[in-house]
Short mmCIF file of C-alpha atoms in Angstrom, two decimals:
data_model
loop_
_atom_site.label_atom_id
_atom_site.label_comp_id
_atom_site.label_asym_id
_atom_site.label_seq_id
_atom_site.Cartn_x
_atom_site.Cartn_y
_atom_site.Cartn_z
CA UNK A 1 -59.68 22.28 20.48
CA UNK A 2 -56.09 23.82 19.86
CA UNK A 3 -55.26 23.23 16.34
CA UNK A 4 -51.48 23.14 16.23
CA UNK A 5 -48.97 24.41 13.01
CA UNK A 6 -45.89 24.16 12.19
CA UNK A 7 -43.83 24.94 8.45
CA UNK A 8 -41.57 22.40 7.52
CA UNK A 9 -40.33 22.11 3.85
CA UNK A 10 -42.27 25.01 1.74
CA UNK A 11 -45.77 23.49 3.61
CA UNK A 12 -47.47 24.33 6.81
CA UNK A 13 -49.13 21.04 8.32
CA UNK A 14 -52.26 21.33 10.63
CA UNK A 15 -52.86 19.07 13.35
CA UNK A 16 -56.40 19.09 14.64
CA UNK A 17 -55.56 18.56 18.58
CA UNK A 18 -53.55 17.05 20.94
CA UNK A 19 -54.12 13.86 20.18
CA UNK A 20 -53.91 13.82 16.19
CA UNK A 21 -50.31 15.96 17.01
CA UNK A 22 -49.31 12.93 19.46
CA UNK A 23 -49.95 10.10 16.73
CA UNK A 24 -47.85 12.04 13.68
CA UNK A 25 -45.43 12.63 15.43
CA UNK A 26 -44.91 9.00 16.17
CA UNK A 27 -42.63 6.48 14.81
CA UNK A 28 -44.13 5.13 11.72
CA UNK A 29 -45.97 1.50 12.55
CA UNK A 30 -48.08 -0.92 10.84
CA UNK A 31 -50.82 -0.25 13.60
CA UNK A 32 -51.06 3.56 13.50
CA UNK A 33 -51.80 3.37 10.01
CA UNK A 34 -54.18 0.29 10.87
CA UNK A 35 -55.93 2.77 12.72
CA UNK A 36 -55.79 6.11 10.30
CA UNK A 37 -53.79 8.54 12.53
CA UNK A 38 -50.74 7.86 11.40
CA UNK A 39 -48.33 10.82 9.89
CA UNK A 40 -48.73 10.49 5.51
CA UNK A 41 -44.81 10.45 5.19
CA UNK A 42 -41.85 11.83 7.03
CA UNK A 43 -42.02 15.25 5.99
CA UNK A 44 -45.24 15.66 8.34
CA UNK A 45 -44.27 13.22 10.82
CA UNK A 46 -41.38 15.72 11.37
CA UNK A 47 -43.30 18.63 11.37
CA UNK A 48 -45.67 17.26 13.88
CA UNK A 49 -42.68 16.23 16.08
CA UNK A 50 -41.09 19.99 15.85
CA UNK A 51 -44.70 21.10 17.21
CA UNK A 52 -44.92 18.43 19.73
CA UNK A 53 -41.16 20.12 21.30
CA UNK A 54 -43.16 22.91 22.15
CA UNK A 55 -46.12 22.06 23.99
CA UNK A 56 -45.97 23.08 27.52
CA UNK A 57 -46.06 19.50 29.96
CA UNK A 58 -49.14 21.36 31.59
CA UNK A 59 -50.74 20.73 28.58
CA UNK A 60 -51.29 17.31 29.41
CA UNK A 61 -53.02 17.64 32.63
CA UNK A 62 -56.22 19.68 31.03
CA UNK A 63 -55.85 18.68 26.98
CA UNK A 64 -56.49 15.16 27.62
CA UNK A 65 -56.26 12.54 25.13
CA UNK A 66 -58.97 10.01 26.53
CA UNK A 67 -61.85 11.63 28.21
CA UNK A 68 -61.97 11.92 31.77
CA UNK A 69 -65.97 11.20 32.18
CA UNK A 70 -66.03 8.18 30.78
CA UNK A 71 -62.69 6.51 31.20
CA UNK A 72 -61.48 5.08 34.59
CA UNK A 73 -57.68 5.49 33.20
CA UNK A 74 -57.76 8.78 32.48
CA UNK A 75 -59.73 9.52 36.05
CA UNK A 76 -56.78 7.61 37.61
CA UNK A 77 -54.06 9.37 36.00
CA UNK A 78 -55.27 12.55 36.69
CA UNK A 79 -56.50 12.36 40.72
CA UNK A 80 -53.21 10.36 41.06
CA UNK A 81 -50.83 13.27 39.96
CA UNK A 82 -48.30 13.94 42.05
CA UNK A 83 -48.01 18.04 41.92
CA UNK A 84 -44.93 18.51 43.84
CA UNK A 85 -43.36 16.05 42.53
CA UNK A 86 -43.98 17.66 38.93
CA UNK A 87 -43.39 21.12 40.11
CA UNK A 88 -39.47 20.48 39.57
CA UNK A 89 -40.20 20.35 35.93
CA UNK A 90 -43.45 21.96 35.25
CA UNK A 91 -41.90 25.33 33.90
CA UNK A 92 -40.80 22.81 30.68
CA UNK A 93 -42.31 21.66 27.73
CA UNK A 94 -41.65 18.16 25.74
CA UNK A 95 -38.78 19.04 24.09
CA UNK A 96 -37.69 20.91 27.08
CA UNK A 97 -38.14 17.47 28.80
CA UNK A 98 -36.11 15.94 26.64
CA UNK A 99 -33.63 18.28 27.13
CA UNK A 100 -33.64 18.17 30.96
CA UNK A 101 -33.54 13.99 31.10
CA UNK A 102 -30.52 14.15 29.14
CA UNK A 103 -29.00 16.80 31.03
CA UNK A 104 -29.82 14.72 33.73
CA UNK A 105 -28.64 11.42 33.42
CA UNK A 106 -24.94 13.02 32.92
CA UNK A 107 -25.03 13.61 36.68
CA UNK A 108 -23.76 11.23 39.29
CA UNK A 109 -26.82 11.54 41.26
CA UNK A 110 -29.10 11.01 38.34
CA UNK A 111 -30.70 7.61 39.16
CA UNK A 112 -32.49 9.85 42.62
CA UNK A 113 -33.19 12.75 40.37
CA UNK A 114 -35.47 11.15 38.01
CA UNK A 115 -36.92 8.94 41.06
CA UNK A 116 -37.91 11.98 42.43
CA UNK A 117 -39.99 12.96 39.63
CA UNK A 118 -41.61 9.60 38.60
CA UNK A 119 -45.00 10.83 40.31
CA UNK A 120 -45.05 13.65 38.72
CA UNK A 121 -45.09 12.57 35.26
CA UNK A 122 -48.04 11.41 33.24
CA UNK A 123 -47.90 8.76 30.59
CA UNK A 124 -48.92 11.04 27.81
CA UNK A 125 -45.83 13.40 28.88
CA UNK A 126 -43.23 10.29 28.92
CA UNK A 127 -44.67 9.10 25.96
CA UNK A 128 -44.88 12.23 24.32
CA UNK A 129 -40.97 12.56 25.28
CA UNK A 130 -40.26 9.58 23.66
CA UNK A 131 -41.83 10.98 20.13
CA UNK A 132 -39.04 13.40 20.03
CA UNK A 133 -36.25 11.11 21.27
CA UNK A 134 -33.58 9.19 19.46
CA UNK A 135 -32.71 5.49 20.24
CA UNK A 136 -29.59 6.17 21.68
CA UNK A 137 -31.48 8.86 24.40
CA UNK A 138 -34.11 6.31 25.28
CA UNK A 139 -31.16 3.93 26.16
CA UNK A 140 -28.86 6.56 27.90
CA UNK A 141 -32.35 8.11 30.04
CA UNK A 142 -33.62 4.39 31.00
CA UNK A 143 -30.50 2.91 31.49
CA UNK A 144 -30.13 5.78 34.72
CA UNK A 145 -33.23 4.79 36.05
CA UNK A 146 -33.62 1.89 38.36
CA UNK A 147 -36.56 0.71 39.94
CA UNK A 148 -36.27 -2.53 42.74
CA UNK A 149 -39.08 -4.87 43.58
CA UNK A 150 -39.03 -8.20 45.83
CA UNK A 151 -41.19 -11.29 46.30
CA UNK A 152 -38.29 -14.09 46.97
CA UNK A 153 -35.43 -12.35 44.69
CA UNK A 154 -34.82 -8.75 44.48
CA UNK A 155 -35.45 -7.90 40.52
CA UNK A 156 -33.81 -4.55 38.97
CA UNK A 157 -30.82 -4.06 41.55
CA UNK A 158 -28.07 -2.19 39.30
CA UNK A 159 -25.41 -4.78 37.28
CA UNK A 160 -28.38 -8.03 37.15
CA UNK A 161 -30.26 -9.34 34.39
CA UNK A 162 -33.18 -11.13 35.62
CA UNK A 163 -35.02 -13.62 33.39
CA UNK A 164 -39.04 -15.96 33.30
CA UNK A 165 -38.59 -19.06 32.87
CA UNK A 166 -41.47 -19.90 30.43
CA UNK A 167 -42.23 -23.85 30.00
CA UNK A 168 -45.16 -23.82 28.04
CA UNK A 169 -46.80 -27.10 26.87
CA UNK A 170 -49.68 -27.43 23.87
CA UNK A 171 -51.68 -29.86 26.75
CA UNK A 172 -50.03 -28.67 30.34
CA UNK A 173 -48.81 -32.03 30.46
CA UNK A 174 -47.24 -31.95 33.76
CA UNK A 175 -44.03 -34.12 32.30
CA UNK A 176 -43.38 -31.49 29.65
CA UNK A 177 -43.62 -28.57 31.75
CA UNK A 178 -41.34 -29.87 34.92
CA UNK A 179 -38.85 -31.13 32.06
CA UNK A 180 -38.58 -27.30 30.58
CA UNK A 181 -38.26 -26.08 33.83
CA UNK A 182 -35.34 -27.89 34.52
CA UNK A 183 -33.82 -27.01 31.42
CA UNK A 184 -33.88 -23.17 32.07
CA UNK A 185 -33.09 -24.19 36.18
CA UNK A 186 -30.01 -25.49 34.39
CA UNK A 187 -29.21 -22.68 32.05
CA UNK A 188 -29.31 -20.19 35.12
CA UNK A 189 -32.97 -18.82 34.32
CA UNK A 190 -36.15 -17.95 35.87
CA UNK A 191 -35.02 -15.58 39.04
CA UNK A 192 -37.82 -13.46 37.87
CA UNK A 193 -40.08 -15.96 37.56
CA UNK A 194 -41.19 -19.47 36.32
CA UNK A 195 -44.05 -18.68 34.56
CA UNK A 196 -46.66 -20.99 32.63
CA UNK A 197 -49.14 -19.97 30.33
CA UNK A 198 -51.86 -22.36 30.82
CA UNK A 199 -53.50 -24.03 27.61
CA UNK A 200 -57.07 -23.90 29.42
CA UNK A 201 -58.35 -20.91 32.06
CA UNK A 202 -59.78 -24.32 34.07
CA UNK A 203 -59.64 -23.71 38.21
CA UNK A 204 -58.21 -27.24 38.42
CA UNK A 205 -55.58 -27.34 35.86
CA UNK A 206 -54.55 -23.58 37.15
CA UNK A 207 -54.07 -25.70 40.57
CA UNK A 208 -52.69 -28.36 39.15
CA UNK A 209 -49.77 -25.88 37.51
CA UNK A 210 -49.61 -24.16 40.45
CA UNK A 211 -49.05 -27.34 43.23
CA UNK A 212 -46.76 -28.54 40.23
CA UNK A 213 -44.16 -25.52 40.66
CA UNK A 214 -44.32 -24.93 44.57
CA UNK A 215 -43.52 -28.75 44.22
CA UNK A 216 -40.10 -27.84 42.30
CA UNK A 217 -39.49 -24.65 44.37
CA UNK A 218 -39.63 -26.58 47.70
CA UNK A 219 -38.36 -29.76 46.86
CA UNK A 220 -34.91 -27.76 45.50
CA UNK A 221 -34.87 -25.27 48.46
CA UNK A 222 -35.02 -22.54 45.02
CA UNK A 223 -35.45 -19.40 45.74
CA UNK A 224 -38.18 -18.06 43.17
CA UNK A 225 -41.76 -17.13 42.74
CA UNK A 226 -44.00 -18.66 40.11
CA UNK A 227 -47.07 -17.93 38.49
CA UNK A 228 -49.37 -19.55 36.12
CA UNK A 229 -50.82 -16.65 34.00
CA UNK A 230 -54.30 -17.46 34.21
CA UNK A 231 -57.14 -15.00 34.62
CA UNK A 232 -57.64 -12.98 37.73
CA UNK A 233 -60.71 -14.08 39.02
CA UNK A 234 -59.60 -17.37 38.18
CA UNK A 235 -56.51 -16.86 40.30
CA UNK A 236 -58.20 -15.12 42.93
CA UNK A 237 -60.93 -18.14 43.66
CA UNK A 238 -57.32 -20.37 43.69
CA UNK A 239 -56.19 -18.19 46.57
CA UNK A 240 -60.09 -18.55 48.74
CA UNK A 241 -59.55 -22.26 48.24
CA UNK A 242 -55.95 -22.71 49.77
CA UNK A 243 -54.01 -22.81 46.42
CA UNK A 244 -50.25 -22.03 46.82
CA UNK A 245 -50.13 -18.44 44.66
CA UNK A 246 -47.37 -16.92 44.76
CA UNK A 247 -47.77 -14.08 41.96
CA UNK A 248 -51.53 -12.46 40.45
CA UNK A 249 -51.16 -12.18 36.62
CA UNK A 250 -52.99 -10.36 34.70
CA UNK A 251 -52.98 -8.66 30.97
CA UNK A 252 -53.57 -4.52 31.29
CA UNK A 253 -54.36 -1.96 28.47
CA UNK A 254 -54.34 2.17 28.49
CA UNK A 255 -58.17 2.75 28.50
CA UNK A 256 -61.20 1.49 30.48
CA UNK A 257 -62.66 -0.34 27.61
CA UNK A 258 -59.64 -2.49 26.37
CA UNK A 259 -59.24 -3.52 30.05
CA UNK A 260 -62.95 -4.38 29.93
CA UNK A 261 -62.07 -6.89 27.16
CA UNK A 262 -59.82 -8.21 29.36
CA UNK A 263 -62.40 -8.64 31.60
CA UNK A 264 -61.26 -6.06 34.72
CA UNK A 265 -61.40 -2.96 35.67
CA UNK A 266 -59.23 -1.15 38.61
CA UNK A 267 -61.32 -2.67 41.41
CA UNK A 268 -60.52 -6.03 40.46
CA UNK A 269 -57.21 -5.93 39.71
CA UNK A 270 -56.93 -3.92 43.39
CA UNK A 271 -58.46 -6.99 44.35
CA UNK A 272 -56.43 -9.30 42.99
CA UNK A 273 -53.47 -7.56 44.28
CA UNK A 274 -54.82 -7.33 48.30
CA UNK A 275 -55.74 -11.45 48.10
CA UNK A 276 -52.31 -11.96 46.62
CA UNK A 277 -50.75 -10.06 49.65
CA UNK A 278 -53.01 -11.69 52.04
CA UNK A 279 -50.81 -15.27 51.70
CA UNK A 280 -47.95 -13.26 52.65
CA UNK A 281 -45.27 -15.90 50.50
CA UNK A 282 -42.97 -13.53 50.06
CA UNK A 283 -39.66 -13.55 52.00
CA UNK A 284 -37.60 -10.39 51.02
CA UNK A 285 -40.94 -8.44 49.72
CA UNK A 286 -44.39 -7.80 49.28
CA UNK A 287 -44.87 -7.45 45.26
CA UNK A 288 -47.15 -10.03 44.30
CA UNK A 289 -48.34 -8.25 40.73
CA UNK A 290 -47.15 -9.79 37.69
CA UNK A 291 -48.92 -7.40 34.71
CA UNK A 292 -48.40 -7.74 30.95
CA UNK A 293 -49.10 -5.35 28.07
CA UNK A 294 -48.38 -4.67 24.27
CA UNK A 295 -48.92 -2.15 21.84
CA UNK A 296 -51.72 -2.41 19.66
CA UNK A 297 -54.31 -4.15 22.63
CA UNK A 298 -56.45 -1.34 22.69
CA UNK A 299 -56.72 -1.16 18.89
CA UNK A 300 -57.17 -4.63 18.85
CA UNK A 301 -60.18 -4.23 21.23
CA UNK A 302 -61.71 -1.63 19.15
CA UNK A 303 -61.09 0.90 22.36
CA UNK A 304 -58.56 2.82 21.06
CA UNK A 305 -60.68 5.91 20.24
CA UNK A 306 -59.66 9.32 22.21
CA UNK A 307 -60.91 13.55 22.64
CA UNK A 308 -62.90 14.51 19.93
CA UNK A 309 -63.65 11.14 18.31
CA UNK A 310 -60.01 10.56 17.19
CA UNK A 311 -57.69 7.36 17.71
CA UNK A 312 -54.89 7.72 20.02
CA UNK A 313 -51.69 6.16 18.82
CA UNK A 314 -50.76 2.85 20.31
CA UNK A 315 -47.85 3.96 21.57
CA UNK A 316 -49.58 6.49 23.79
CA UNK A 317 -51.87 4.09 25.03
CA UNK A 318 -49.32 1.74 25.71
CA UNK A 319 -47.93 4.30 28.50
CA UNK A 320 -51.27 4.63 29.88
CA UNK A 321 -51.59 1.10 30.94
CA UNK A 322 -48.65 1.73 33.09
CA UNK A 323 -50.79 4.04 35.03
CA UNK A 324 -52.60 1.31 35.89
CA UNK A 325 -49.52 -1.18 36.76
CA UNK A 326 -48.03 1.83 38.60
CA UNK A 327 -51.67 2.04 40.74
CA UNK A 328 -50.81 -2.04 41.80
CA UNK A 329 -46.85 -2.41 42.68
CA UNK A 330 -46.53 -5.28 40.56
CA UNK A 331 -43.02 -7.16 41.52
CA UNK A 332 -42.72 -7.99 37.52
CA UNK A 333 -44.06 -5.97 34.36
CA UNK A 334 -43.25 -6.54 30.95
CA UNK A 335 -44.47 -5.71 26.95
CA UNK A 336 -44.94 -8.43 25.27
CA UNK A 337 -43.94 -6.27 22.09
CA UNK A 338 -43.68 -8.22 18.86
CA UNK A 339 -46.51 -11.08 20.47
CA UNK A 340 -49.80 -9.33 18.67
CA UNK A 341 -48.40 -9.41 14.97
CA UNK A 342 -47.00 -7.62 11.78
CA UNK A 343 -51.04 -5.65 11.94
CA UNK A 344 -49.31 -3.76 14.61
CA UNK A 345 -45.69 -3.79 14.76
CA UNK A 346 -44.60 -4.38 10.97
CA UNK A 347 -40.91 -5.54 11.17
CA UNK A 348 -38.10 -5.82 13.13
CA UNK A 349 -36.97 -2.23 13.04
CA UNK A 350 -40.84 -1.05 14.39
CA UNK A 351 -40.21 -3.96 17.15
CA UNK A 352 -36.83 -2.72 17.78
CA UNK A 353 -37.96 0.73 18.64
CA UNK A 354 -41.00 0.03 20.14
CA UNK A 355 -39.31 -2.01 22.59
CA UNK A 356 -37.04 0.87 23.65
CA UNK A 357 -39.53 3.20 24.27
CA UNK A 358 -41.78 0.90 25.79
CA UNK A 359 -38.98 0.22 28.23
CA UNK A 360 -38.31 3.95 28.61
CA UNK A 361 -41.52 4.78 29.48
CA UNK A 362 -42.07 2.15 32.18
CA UNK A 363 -39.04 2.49 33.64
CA UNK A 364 -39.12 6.76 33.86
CA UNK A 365 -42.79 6.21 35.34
CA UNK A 366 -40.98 4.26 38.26
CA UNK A 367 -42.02 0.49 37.15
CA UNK A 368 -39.77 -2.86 37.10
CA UNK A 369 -39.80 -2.95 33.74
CA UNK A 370 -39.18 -5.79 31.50
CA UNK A 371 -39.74 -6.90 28.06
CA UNK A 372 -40.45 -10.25 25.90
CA UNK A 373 -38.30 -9.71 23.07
CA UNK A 374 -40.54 -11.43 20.49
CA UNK A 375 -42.36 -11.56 17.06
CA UNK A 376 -44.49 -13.89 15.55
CA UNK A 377 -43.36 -15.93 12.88
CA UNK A 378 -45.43 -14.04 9.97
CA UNK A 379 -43.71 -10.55 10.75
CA UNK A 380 -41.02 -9.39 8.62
CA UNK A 381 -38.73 -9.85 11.65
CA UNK A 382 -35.77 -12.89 12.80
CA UNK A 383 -34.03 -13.69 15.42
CA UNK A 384 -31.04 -11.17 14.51
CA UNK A 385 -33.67 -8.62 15.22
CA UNK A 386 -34.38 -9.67 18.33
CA UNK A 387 -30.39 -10.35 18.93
CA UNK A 388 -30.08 -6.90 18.36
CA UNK A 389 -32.96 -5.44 21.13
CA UNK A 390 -31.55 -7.53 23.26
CA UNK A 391 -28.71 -6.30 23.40
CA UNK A 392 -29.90 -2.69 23.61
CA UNK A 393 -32.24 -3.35 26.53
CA UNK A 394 -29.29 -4.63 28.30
CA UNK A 395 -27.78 -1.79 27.78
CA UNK A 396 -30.82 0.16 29.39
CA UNK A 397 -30.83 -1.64 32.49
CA UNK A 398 -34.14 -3.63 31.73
CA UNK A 399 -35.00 -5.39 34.77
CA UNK A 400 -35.98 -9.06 32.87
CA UNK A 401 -36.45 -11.06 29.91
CA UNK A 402 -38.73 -13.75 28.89
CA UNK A 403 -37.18 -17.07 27.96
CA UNK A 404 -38.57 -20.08 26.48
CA UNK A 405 -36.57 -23.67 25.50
CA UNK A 406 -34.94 -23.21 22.00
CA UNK A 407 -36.67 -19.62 22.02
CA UNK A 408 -39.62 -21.23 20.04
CA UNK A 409 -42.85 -21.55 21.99
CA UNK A 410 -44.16 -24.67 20.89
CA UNK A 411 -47.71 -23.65 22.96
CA UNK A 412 -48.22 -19.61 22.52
CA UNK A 413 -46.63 -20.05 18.50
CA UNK A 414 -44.05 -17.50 18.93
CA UNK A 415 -40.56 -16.92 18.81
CA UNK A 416 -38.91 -15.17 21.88
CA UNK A 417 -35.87 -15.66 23.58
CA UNK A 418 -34.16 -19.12 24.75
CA UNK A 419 -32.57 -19.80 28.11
CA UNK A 420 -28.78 -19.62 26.03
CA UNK A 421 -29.67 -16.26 25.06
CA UNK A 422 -29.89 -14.92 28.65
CA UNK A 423 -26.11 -16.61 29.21
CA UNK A 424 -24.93 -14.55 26.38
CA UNK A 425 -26.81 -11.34 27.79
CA UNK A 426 -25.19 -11.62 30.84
CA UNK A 427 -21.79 -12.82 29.80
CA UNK A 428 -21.66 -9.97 27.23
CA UNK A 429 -22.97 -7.57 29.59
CA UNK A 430 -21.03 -8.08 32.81
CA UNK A 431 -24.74 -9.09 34.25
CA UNK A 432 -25.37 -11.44 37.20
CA UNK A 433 -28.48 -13.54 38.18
CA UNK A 434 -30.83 -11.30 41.12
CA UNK A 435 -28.41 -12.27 44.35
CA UNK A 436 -31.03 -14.54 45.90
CA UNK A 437 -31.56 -16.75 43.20
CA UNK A 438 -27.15 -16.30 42.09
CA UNK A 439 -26.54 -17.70 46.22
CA UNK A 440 -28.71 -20.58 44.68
CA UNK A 441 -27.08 -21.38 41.72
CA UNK A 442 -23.53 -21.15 43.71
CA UNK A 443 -24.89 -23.43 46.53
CA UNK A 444 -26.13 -26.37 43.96
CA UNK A 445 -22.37 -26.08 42.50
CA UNK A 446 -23.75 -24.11 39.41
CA UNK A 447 -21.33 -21.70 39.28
CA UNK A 448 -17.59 -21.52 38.42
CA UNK A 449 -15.42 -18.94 40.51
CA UNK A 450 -16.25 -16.48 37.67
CA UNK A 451 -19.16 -16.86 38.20
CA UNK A 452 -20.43 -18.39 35.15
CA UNK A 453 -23.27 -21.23 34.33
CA UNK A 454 -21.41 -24.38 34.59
CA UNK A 455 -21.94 -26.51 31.13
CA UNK A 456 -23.65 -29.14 33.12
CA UNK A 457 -24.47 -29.67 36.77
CA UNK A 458 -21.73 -31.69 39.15
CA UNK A 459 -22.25 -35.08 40.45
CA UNK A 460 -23.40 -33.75 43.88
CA UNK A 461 -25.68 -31.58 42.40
CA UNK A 462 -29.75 -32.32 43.31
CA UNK A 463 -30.60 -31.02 39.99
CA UNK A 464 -28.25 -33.50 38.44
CA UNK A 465 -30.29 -35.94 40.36
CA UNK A 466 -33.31 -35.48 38.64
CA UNK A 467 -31.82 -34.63 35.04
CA UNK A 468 -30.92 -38.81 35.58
CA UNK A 469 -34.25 -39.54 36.66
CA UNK A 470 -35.75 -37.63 33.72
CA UNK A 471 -33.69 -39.05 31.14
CA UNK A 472 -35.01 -41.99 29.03
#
């Protein structure tokens, strides 16, 4: 084990290995120190950081942080690396990394230039990157870096902002739901996707949901995938009995046994993914993956312990479930990054950040990444908070955002975004709708020639048809 040094302030800090150097050099959060690898103050958080600059990227493909006997992950990341595609930068190390993305996204060609490299980074090395980078570079290195996926609408294409459309209900009451759907329809949102989150894991309620919003889709000629988020095997029985799937959810985590607390492992979800693309739904692509992480599931799951017995920061084992999303094609992934609670990510600063570089790190590891600006309602964290990372990930070119009615989800007990959030995201942003779901919007007369949400749907307008209908 290399034990790593560094003299900072009149004191030379130790750091017993790669993976005790990776968590104190993090970001200080509520879950590191949960977890009791977190840096004591800033002094040695800095110090570790100054140490982390210097370790050579090829570090990371023998040091590793999670064994590679007995974690399927860690096997996957490392058959799966892409050697000439790393060979561009292997000469560098993590600060030299740093260095280089910068450097890189000043050039007009930037966008192919880190594309190029995608396969040839690890997620320890992006997410050791990140450790060493301010705000402002994890916005100016993500924000060059676009990745495109396609089911029915095109999601990431450069100048769009596409959104979910979540209409949760406590009982899946099939009134509820279609009523919340409309309202985000309305409000210009779900191009991404209208997804539920089903009170129950029951087949027939899952089918129920499902019939519910190919109903909506077909009767309004909208082009959109959904997706009720229940469990993969659930949805993959849906599919061998004729159900109309569009999208495969599923929850993912950065080491073999938080994914087994999910209940998968990479066979499944492979599985999942091949019986999604068996339906062959999709009209402008093949993506049927819809994934979702967060820092702090593998703690969480008690299998967040790395090399040598130590626990690997959440942050690093956050970019290793992208490995895994990366390994499926998903059309849609996004961190759910304030959802797990204040145990994790304290306050709206440590959500602010860890948004960013969750972003950062999807996106430079080639994913369509998107985030669920949220917190739950015991964090030290509001809705300026999440104003304010909002704003910033538009700024980085996120792909999508989750949206809920009145940004209060009365089913999941969280607060995310709303749908008149993702007006004032695009409007502030110069952002459009994906162009499928935009043609839509412009056909149903919901756009004005500016093309701007109309405050309420014309006469003509089928969707003003059934707001009548649907009113008491």
């Amino acid at each position: 084990m290399t034990v790593y040094r560094q003299s900072l302030g009149g004191h030379t800090f130790e750091f017993s290995g790669l993976v005790d150097l990776m968590a104190r050099a993090t970001p200080a959060r509520s879950g590191d120190e949960l977890a009791g690898c977190a840096a004591h103050n800033d002094t040695e958080r800095a110090a570790a950081r100054w140490a982390l600059a210097e370790v050579p990227l090829t570090t990371f493909l023998t040091d590793l942080v999670v064994p590679y006997d007995t974690d399927e992950v860690t096997r996957l990341i490392i058959d799966g690396h892409d050697a000439a595609a790393f060979a561009p930068i292997a000469h560098l190390t993590v600060g030299g990394l740093r260095d280089w993305l910068l450097a890189t996204v000043a050039e007009p060609d930037a966008g192919t230039v880190l594309a190029s490299v995608a396969r040839g980074l690890t997620p320890e090395m992006v997410a050791a990157v990140s450790k060493v980078m301010r705000n402002q570079d994890l916005i100016a290195v993500a924000a060059a870096t676009r990745v495109t996926t396609a089911f029915r609408t095109t999601i990431g294409l450069p100048g769009t902002l596409c959104t979910r459309l979540q209409p949760n209900h406590p009982t899946d009451d099939p009134l509820g739901i279609a009523a919340a759907t409309l309202d985000g329809l309305l409000l210009g949102c779900g191009d991404a996707v209208i997804g539920v989150n089903p009170a129950t894991d029951s087949p027939q309620a899952t089918s129920d949901l499902l019939h519910l919003l190919d109903d909506i889709r077909l009767r309004y000629d909208i082009p959109v995938q959904s997706c009720v988020l229940s469990h993969i095997t659930t949805t993959i029985g849906l599919i061998e009995a004729g159900a109309p799937v569009d999208l495969v959810f599923q929850s993912v985590a950065g080491t073999e046994g938080a994914n087994r607390g999910f209940g998968v492992d990479l066979a499944l979800l492979r599985e999942g993914r091949d019986a999604g693309r068996s339906l062959q739904r999709g009209t402008v692509g093949d993506n049927v993956m819809y994934l979702e992480t967060g820092q702090g599931s593998a703690l969480s799951a008690d299998a967040h312990i790395g090399t040598g017995g130590r626990p690997v920061d959440q942050q690093t084992l956050e970019a290793r479930a992208y490995a895994v999303a990366r390994e499926l094609d998903p059309l849609l992934i996004n961190t759910v990054v304030g959802f797990i609670g204040p145990e994790y990510l304290y306050d709206g600063k440590q959500i602010i950040r860890a948004g960013l570089e969750d972003h950062f790190c999807g996106t430079l590891l080639g994913l369509p990444m998107g985030v669920d600006v949220c917190y739950t309602n015991h964090a030290d964290a509001d809705q300026d908070d999440m104003d304010t990372l909002l704003t910033l990930l538009c700024a980085a070119g996120v792909s999508f955002v989750i949206t809920v009615p009145g940004a209060d989800d009365v089913m999941l007990g969280y607060q995310s975004l709303s749908f008149h959030d993702a007006l004032y995201a695009r409007r502030v942003s110069g952002l459009t709708p994906a162009p499928e779901f935009a043609a839509w919007l412009a056909r149903v007369g919901m756009l004005d020639d500016t093309g701007r949400i109309l405050a309420m749907a014309p006469e003509a307008s089928p969707l003003r048809a059934l707001t009548d209908r649907m009113t008491p």
